[in-house]
Each structure stands twice: as structure tokens, then as C-alpha cells.
PDB file of C-alpha atoms in Angstrom:
ATOM      1  CA  ASP A   1      86.881 247.857 215.819  1.00 84.00           C
ATOM      2  CA  LEU A   2      88.819 250.261 218.058  1.00 87.00           C
ATOM      3  CA  ALA A   3      87.916 253.117 215.710  1.00 88.00           C
ATOM      4  CA  ILE A   4      84.157 252.581 215.832  1.00 85.00           C
ATOM      5  CA  HIS A   5      84.159 252.508 219.627  1.00 84.00           C
ATOM      6  CA  GLY A   6      86.126 255.728 220.073  1.00 90.00           C
ATOM      7  CA  LYS A   7      89.377 254.038 221.112  1.00 91.00           C
ATOM      8  CA  LEU A   8      91.653 254.677 218.132  1.00 92.00           C
ATOM      9  CA  VAL A   9      92.153 258.444 218.336  1.00 94.00           C
ATOM     10  CA  PRO A  10      91.576 260.808 221.263  1.00 92.00           C
ATOM     11  CA  GLN A  11      88.415 262.885 221.481  1.00 94.00           C
ATOM     12  CA  ASP A  12      88.551 266.680 221.235  1.00 94.00           C
ATOM     13  CA  SER A  13      85.986 268.532 223.350  1.00 94.00           C
ATOM     14  CA  ASN A  14      86.099 271.414 220.850  1.00 95.00           C
ATOM     15  CA  ASP A  15      84.658 269.254 218.072  1.00 96.00           C
ATOM     16  CA  GLU A  16      81.044 269.951 217.171  1.00 96.00           C
ATOM     17  CA  PRO A  17      78.948 267.118 218.708  1.00 96.00           C
ATOM     18  CA  ALA A  18      77.639 264.581 216.227  1.00 96.00           C
ATOM     19  CA  LEU A  19      74.098 265.234 217.486  1.00 95.00           C
ATOM     20  CA  ASN A  20      74.317 268.823 216.225  1.00 96.00           C
ATOM     21  CA  LEU A  21      75.421 267.526 212.830  1.00 96.00           C
ATOM     22  CA  LEU A  22      72.514 265.086 212.687  1.00 96.00           C
ATOM     23  CA  LYS A  23      70.058 267.798 213.746  1.00 95.00           C
ATOM     24  CA  ARG A  24      71.226 269.930 210.822  1.00 94.00           C
ATOM     25  CA  ILE A  25      70.651 267.007 208.484  1.00 92.00           C
ATOM     26  CA  ASN A  26      67.206 266.374 209.977  1.00 93.00           C
ATOM     27  CA  PRO A  27      65.781 268.756 212.607  1.00 93.00           C
ATOM     28  CA  ASP A  28      63.413 265.980 213.754  1.00 92.00           C
ATOM     29  CA  PHE A  29      66.208 263.464 214.338  1.00 92.00           C
ATOM     30  CA  THR A  30      65.952 261.522 217.600  1.00 87.00           C
ATOM     31  CA  PRO A  31      69.045 259.564 218.694  1.00 84.00           C
ATOM     32  CA  CYS A  32      68.835 255.869 219.491  1.00 78.00           C
ATOM     33  CA  ASP A  33      68.847 255.287 223.238  1.00 67.00           C
ATOM     34  CA  ASN A  34      69.639 252.191 225.247  1.00 59.00           C
ATOM     35  CA  GLY A  35      72.299 251.124 227.711  1.00 57.00           C
ATOM     36  CA  GLN A  36      74.822 250.122 225.079  1.00 59.00           C
ATOM     37  CA  TYR A  37      74.646 253.484 223.316  1.00 63.00           C
ATOM     38  CA  ARG A  38      75.466 255.341 226.526  1.00 67.00           C
ATOM     39  CA  ASN A  39      78.941 253.796 226.528  1.00 77.00           C
ATOM     40  CA  ILE A  40      80.059 255.743 223.441  1.00 88.00           C
ATOM     41  CA  PRO A  41      82.165 258.926 223.823  1.00 92.00           C
ATOM     42  CA  LYS A  42      80.447 262.123 224.919  1.00 90.00           C
ATOM     43  CA  ASN A  43      80.267 263.957 221.587  1.00 94.00           C
ATOM     44  CA  TRP A  44      79.270 260.863 219.601  1.00 95.00           C
ATOM     45  CA  CYS A  45      75.696 259.947 218.711  1.00 94.00           C
ATOM     46  CA  ALA A  46      73.918 256.681 217.949  1.00 94.00           C
ATOM     47  CA  CYS A  47      71.768 256.622 214.838  1.00 95.00           C
ATOM     48  CA  LYS A  48      70.654 254.264 212.099  1.00 96.00           C
ATOM     49  CA  LEU A  49      72.458 253.994 208.770  1.00 97.00           C
ATOM     50  CA  VAL A  50      69.378 255.230 206.930  1.00 97.00           C
ATOM     51  CA  ASP A  51      69.564 258.483 208.940  1.00 96.00           C
ATOM     52  CA  ILE A  52      72.836 259.506 207.263  1.00 97.00           C
ATOM     53  CA  CYS A  53      72.262 258.356 203.674  1.00 97.00           C
ATOM     54  CA  SER A  54      71.168 260.228 200.570  1.00 97.00           C
ATOM     55  CA  PHE A  55      70.778 256.900 198.741  1.00 98.00           C
ATOM     56  CA  LEU A  56      70.507 253.406 200.224  1.00 98.00           C
ATOM     57  CA  SER A  57      69.223 250.772 197.842  1.00 98.00           C
ATOM     58  CA  ARG A  58      69.815 247.506 196.063  1.00 96.00           C
ATOM     59  CA  GLY A  59      70.652 247.814 192.379  1.00 96.00           C
ATOM     60  CA  LYS A  60      68.381 246.614 189.585  1.00 95.00           C
ATOM     61  CA  SER A  61      68.185 243.489 187.468  1.00 95.00           C
ATOM     62  CA  PRO A  62      69.729 244.544 184.156  1.00 96.00           C
ATOM     63  CA  LYS A  63      69.118 243.417 180.612  1.00 96.00           C
ATOM     64  CA  TYR A  64      72.556 242.527 179.311  1.00 97.00           C
ATOM     65  CA  SER A  65      74.106 242.991 175.907  1.00 96.00           C
ATOM     66  CA  GLU A  66      76.480 240.366 174.524  1.00 92.00           C
ATOM     67  CA  ASP A  67      77.858 242.706 171.877  1.00 94.00           C
ATOM     68  CA  ASP A  68      77.846 246.297 173.128  1.00 96.00           C
ATOM     69  CA  LYS A  69      80.624 246.963 175.688  1.00 96.00           C
ATOM     70  CA  THR A  70      79.819 250.585 176.539  1.00 96.00           C
ATOM     71  CA  TYR A  71      77.937 250.538 179.856  1.00 97.00           C
ATOM     72  CA  PRO A  72      79.284 248.156 182.550  1.00 97.00           C
ATOM     73  CA  VAL A  73      77.200 246.681 185.360  1.00 98.00           C
ATOM     74  CA  PHE A  74      78.730 246.328 188.831  1.00 98.00           C
ATOM     75  CA  ALA A  75      78.179 242.804 190.154  1.00 96.00           C
ATOM     76  CA  GLN A  76      79.327 240.850 193.222  1.00 94.00           C
ATOM     77  CA  LYS A  77      82.509 239.674 191.499  1.00 94.00           C
ATOM     78  CA  CYS A  78      83.515 243.319 190.952  1.00 95.00           C
ATOM     79  CA  ASN A  79      83.973 243.557 194.753  1.00 94.00           C
ATOM     80  CA  LEU A  80      87.335 241.817 194.813  1.00 92.00           C
ATOM     81  CA  LYS A  81      88.358 239.498 197.617  1.00 88.00           C
ATOM     82  CA  ASP A  82      91.638 241.388 198.122  1.00 83.00           C
ATOM     83  CA  GLY A  83      89.812 244.587 199.094  1.00 82.00           C
ATOM     84  CA  ASP A  84      89.707 246.451 195.775  1.00 91.00           C
ATOM     85  CA  VAL A  85      87.064 246.931 193.079  1.00 95.00           C
ATOM     86  CA  SER A  86      87.429 246.151 189.386  1.00 95.00           C
ATOM     87  CA  LEU A  87      85.292 246.169 186.245  1.00 97.00           C
ATOM     88  CA  GLU A  88      87.451 243.624 184.411  1.00 95.00           C
ATOM     89  CA  GLN A  89      84.824 240.887 184.786  1.00 93.00           C
ATOM     90  CA  ALA A  90      81.786 243.133 184.403  1.00 96.00           C
ATOM     91  CA  ARG A  91      78.986 242.422 181.941  1.00 96.00           C
ATOM     92  CA  PHE A  92      77.326 245.231 180.004  1.00 98.00           C
ATOM     93  CA  LEU A  93      73.921 246.863 179.718  1.00 97.00           C
ATOM     94  CA  ASP A  94      71.755 246.597 176.669  1.00 97.00           C
ATOM     95  CA  PRO A  95      71.965 250.231 175.416  1.00 95.00           C
ATOM     96  CA  SER A  96      68.231 250.295 174.711  1.00 95.00           C
ATOM     97  CA  THR A  97      67.526 250.046 178.474  1.00 96.00           C
ATOM     98  CA  ILE A  98      69.656 252.998 179.645  1.00 94.00           C
ATOM     99  CA  ASN A  99      66.611 255.258 180.108  1.00 92.00           C
ATOM    100  CA  LYS A 100      65.315 252.833 182.776  1.00 92.00           C
ATOM    101  CA  TRP A 101      68.249 253.698 185.064  1.00 94.00           C
ATOM    102  CA  ASN A 102      67.822 256.927 187.005  1.00 94.00           C
ATOM    103  CA  GLU A 103      70.883 259.117 187.506  1.00 96.00           C
ATOM    104  CA  VAL A 104      70.961 258.137 191.187  1.00 97.00           C
ATOM    105  CA  TYR A 105      71.988 254.575 190.267  1.00 97.00           C
ATOM    106  CA  LYS A 106      75.216 255.691 188.576  1.00 98.00           C
ATOM    107  CA  LEU A 107      77.964 254.897 191.083  1.00 98.00           C
ATOM    108  CA  GLN A 108      79.940 257.768 192.579  1.00 98.00           C
ATOM    109  CA  THR A 109      83.275 258.079 194.364  1.00 98.00           C
ATOM    110  CA  GLY A 110      82.632 257.369 198.043  1.00 98.00           C
ATOM    111  CA  ASP A 111      79.774 254.925 197.460  1.00 98.00           C
ATOM    112  CA  ILE A 112      79.989 251.922 199.782  1.00 98.00           C
ATOM    113  CA  LEU A 113      79.079 248.717 197.962  1.00 98.00           C
ATOM    114  CA  VAL A 114      77.840 245.690 199.892  1.00 98.00           C
ATOM    115  CA  ASN A 115      77.344 242.285 198.295  1.00 97.00           C
ATOM    116  CA  SER A 116      73.794 241.337 199.234  1.00 96.00           C
ATOM    117  CA  THR A 117      73.408 237.778 197.991  1.00 93.00           C
ATOM    118  CA  GLY A 118      75.534 234.668 197.664  1.00 84.00           C
ATOM    119  CA  THR A 119      77.068 232.308 200.188  1.00 78.00           C
ATOM    120  CA  GLY A 120      80.707 233.237 200.692  1.00 83.00           C
ATOM    121  CA  THR A 121      80.473 236.790 199.345  1.00 90.00           C
ATOM    122  CA  VAL A 122      77.370 238.254 201.005  1.00 93.00           C
ATOM    123  CA  GLY A 123      78.367 241.136 203.279  1.00 94.00           C
ATOM    124  CA  ARG A 124      81.623 241.824 201.426  1.00 95.00           C
ATOM    125  CA  THR A 125      82.048 245.585 201.566  1.00 97.00           C
ATOM    126  CA  ARG A 126      84.146 247.813 199.323  1.00 97.00           C
ATOM    127  CA  LEU A 127      84.581 251.550 198.715  1.00 97.00           C
ATOM    128  CA  PHE A 128      83.973 252.707 195.150  1.00 97.00           C
ATOM    129  CA  ASN A 129      86.071 255.242 193.270  1.00 97.00           C
ATOM    130  CA  THR A 130      85.332 256.385 189.723  1.00 97.00           C
ATOM    131  CA  ASN A 131      89.036 255.920 188.936  1.00 96.00           C
ATOM    132  CA  CYS A 132      88.148 252.334 188.090  1.00 95.00           C
ATOM    133  CA  LEU A 133      85.891 253.479 185.237  1.00 97.00           C
ATOM    134  CA  GLY A 134      88.712 254.130 182.807  1.00 95.00           C
ATOM    135  CA  ASN A 135      86.995 255.134 179.558  1.00 96.00           C
ATOM    136  CA  TYR A 136      83.543 253.890 180.584  1.00 97.00           C
ATOM    137  CA  PRO A 137      80.994 256.724 180.970  1.00 97.00           C
ATOM    138  CA  PHE A 138      79.429 255.258 184.132  1.00 97.00           C
ATOM    139  CA  VAL A 139      78.628 252.011 185.927  1.00 98.00           C
ATOM    140  CA  VAL A 140      75.394 250.892 187.600  1.00 98.00           C
ATOM    141  CA  PRO A 141      74.875 248.145 190.231  1.00 98.00           C
ATOM    142  CA  ASP A 142      72.957 244.953 189.649  1.00 97.00           C
ATOM    143  CA  SER A 143      70.355 243.627 192.075  1.00 96.00           C
ATOM    144  CA  HIS A 144      72.889 241.588 194.063  1.00 96.00           C
ATOM    145  CA  VAL A 145      74.757 244.687 195.269  1.00 97.00           C
ATOM    146  CA  SER A 146      73.526 247.338 197.715  1.00 98.00           C
ATOM    147  CA  VAL A 147      74.684 250.942 197.457  1.00 98.00           C
ATOM    148  CA  VAL A 148      75.280 253.004 200.607  1.00 98.00           C
ATOM    149  CA  ARG A 149      75.712 256.682 199.678  1.00 98.00           C
ATOM    150  CA  VAL A 150      76.128 258.904 202.711  1.00 98.00           C
ATOM    151  CA  LEU A 151      75.213 262.565 202.908  1.00 97.00           C
ATOM    152  CA  LYS A 152      77.813 265.198 202.026  1.00 94.00           C
ATOM    153  CA  SER A 153      78.319 266.095 205.694  1.00 94.00           C
ATOM    154  CA  ILE A 154      79.336 262.521 206.608  1.00 97.00           C
ATOM    155  CA  CYS A 155      82.770 261.012 205.893  1.00 98.00           C
ATOM    156  CA  PRO A 156      82.191 257.967 203.620  1.00 98.00           C
ATOM    157  CA  GLN A 157      85.576 256.458 204.489  1.00 97.00           C
ATOM    158  CA  TYR A 158      84.549 256.311 208.150  1.00 97.00           C
ATOM    159  CA  ILE A 159      81.242 254.593 207.370  1.00 98.00           C
ATOM    160  CA  TYR A 160      83.093 252.178 205.082  1.00 97.00           C
ATOM    161  CA  ALA A 161      85.484 251.312 207.936  1.00 95.00           C
ATOM    162  CA  TYR A 162      82.503 250.968 210.278  1.00 96.00           C
ATOM    163  CA  ILE A 163      80.624 248.529 208.030  1.00 96.00           C
ATOM    164  CA  SER A 164      83.854 246.600 207.377  1.00 94.00           C
ATOM    165  CA  SER A 165      84.522 246.068 211.089  1.00 93.00           C
ATOM    166  CA  ASP A 166      84.177 242.590 212.591  1.00 93.00           C
ATOM    167  CA  SER A 167      81.242 243.529 214.810  1.00 92.00           C
ATOM    168  CA  ILE A 168      79.162 244.905 211.935  1.00 95.00           C
ATOM    169  CA  GLN A 169      80.100 242.046 209.610  1.00 94.00           C
ATOM    170  CA  GLN A 170      78.857 239.708 212.353  1.00 95.00           C
ATOM    171  CA  TYR A 171      75.638 241.743 212.650  1.00 95.00           C
ATOM    172  CA  MET A 172      74.998 241.285 208.934  1.00 95.00           C
ATOM    173  CA  GLU A 173      75.850 237.584 209.099  1.00 93.00           C
ATOM    174  CA  LYS A 174      73.365 237.045 211.936  1.00 94.00           C
ATOM    175  CA  ASN A 175      70.595 238.813 210.026  1.00 95.00           C
ATOM    176  CA  LEU A 176      70.870 237.073 206.672  1.00 94.00           C
ATOM    177  CA  ALA A 177      67.760 235.489 205.196  1.00 93.00           C
ATOM    178  CA  GLY A 178      67.296 232.645 202.742  1.00 86.00           C
ATOM    179  CA  SER A 179      68.612 229.117 202.450  1.00 77.00           C
ATOM    180  CA  THR A 180      72.113 227.857 203.133  1.00 68.00           C
ATOM    181  CA  ASN A 181      72.968 227.953 199.432  1.00 73.00           C
ATOM    182  CA  GLN A 182      71.519 231.396 198.761  1.00 83.00           C
ATOM    183  CA  LYS A 183      71.932 233.742 201.699  1.00 89.00           C
ATOM    184  CA  GLU A 184      70.494 237.231 201.250  1.00 93.00           C
ATOM    185  CA  LEU A 185      71.037 240.566 202.980  1.00 96.00           C
ATOM    186  CA  TYR A 186      67.783 242.523 202.886  1.00 96.00           C
ATOM    187  CA  ILE A 187      68.000 246.291 202.547  1.00 96.00           C
ATOM    188  CA  GLY A 188      66.106 246.713 205.832  1.00 97.00           C
ATOM    189  CA  VAL A 189      69.016 245.128 207.711  1.00 97.00           C
ATOM    190  CA  LEU A 190      71.287 247.857 206.335  1.00 97.00           C
ATOM    191  CA  GLU A 191      68.748 250.616 206.971  1.00 97.00           C
ATOM    192  CA  ASN A 192      68.411 249.650 210.642  1.00 95.00           C
ATOM    193  CA  MET A 193      72.130 249.092 211.231  1.00 96.00           C
ATOM    194  CA  GLN A 194      73.230 251.004 214.334  1.00 94.00           C
ATOM    195  CA  ILE A 195      75.917 253.583 213.672  1.00 95.00           C
ATOM    196  CA  PHE A 196      78.077 255.131 216.373  1.00 95.00           C
ATOM    197  CA  LEU A 197      78.777 258.492 214.763  1.00 96.00           C
ATOM    198  CA  PRO A 198      81.638 260.717 215.954  1.00 97.00           C
ATOM    199  CA  PRO A 199      81.888 264.438 215.221  1.00 97.00           C
ATOM    200  CA  LEU A 200      82.908 265.061 211.606  1.00 97.00           C
ATOM    201  CA  ALA A 201      86.398 266.233 212.597  1.00 97.00           C
ATOM    202  CA  GLU A 202      86.938 263.017 214.545  1.00 97.00           C
ATOM    203  CA  GLN A 203      85.634 260.919 211.657  1.00 97.00           C
ATOM    204  CA  GLN A 204      88.363 262.479 209.537  1.00 97.00           C
ATOM    205  CA  ARG A 205      91.038 261.895 212.207  1.00 96.00           C
ATOM    206  CA  ILE A 206      89.979 258.251 212.500  1.00 96.00           C
ATOM    207  CA  VAL A 207      90.214 257.735 208.736  1.00 96.00           C
ATOM    208  CA  ALA A 208      93.662 259.362 208.627  1.00 96.00           C
ATOM    209  CA  ARG A 209      94.870 257.116 211.459  1.00 95.00           C
ATOM    210  CA  ILE A 210      93.466 253.966 209.815  1.00 93.00           C
ATOM    211  CA  GLU A 211      95.205 254.869 206.544  1.00 92.00           C
ATOM    212  CA  GLU A 212      98.453 255.475 208.417  1.00 93.00           C
ATOM    213  CA  LEU A 213      98.264 252.114 210.202  1.00 92.00           C
ATOM    214  CA  PHE A 214      97.411 250.169 207.060  1.00 86.00           C
ATOM    215  CA  SER A 215     100.243 251.873 205.195  1.00 88.00           C
ATOM    216  CA  THR A 216     102.612 250.693 207.933  1.00 90.00           C
ATOM    217  CA  LEU A 217     101.227 247.157 207.672  1.00 88.00           C
ATOM    218  CA  ASP A 218     101.692 247.230 203.889  1.00 84.00           C
ATOM    219  CA  ASN A 219     105.327 248.293 204.313  1.00 88.00           C
ATOM    220  CA  ILE A 220     105.923 245.461 206.785  1.00 90.00           C
ATOM    221  CA  GLN A 221     104.342 242.968 204.376  1.00 85.00           C
ATOM    222  CA  LYS A 222     106.533 244.196 201.499  1.00 86.00           C
ATOM    223  CA  ALA A 223     109.634 243.942 203.704  1.00 89.00           C
ATOM    224  CA  LEU A 224     108.753 240.355 204.631  1.00 90.00           C
ATOM    225  CA  GLU A 225     108.294 239.460 200.959  1.00 88.00           C
ATOM    226  CA  ALA A 226     111.591 241.068 199.851  1.00 77.00           C
TER     227      ALA A 226
END
């Protein structure tokens, strides 16, 4: 929460302003503007999540195979409660349906995966890395998982930290649809999510600082368990 409000690492006036970065991505970009946005650091810019994504979509409803174990499907349960991702409990695509899945649906390192249905798991956010594939050629998401793939000029680890923050998790919780037993996060809620975007160099400094702090916390936890 400190990170996404510019309070975790100091600002550097020599960093290229985030607005310049967004203008390169889209020359017609217009920053969001209201009183709250004016409280962010000088070189930051307020935008919507959709403004910085190359792919932002729910997955598809797959046809599963009970016999062929070649092509796994990423489901809600693959976003582990402890913060990791795993394909150990994945089901598998019917090989005859592979041509129905465009290349864009194959998950990539840096994809941010958000559980989009299910009481108790909706909103759970994890960062994907192809290291979890093992010998599988690729993995695709089912319709209960949304994929947030940011543009190359945006740091995915920063956006992952942003979406994982308490304030954004609360935003998603407040905007769920559906009944008590089947809450749903519509893709429009993600598209319109406000993002406070720092300069790219500061995004990278924030991520490095977060990793440093969590490493320290892990060491403390291990020491307590010894």
C-alpha cells in the first residue's frame, strides 16, 4: 500500500515522467483527473488498467480430456492460497480443440492472473512464470480466470503488487456481481481499475524494495520456526 502511493521509495526528479511513457504507448492518452489523483507524486500519472495492457481478458470454457495429459488448463485452484501458482491440480484440454485457442491465450511469464469467480477465491491475484510448466508445451486459462498482460514498457511486477494491495483488493470486492454463493468479477471492473503509475525506473525500484522487504520477512519467519 505504501508502494502504490509513492511512499516506499524516494522519487527521482531525473526519471522520465510516467505521462511521457503513456503518451508513447498511446499519443491520444488523456490522464484521469480528479482531486484524489492530484495527491500522487509529481512524475506519476493516473490511468486505467486497460490503458497499459496488451491483453486483458477472461479465459475460455475448455473442452476437457480425461485421457490426454498434454495441454493443461489454468483454473482458480492453480492460484495457490500461499501465493504461488501450480499446475499439479490442473485438468487438460481435449487435443482436438487446440486450434480454437489463439496464441494470445497461452500464458506468458509476467502475466497477472486474477480469479474472477467463486466465493472465497474471487480476486485472488498471482504472478505467472513459465517455470511452472515443466515439460508441458503451454497452458491456457479457463473462463474463471482473468489474464492481465501489461505492455512491454510497463513493469508487470509493479502492477502485480498494485493489484495485490489491500486498497485494490477492496475495490474488487466492492464491485463484485452475482449472488452470495457465486460472486463474479466482470472484466470491465478490471479494465476501469485506476492505476497510479510511477516512472518506469521508479516502478523497478519499488519492485526491488518490495522483494528486499519480503526476503527479510521470510528470513525472520524461518528464524522463528528454527
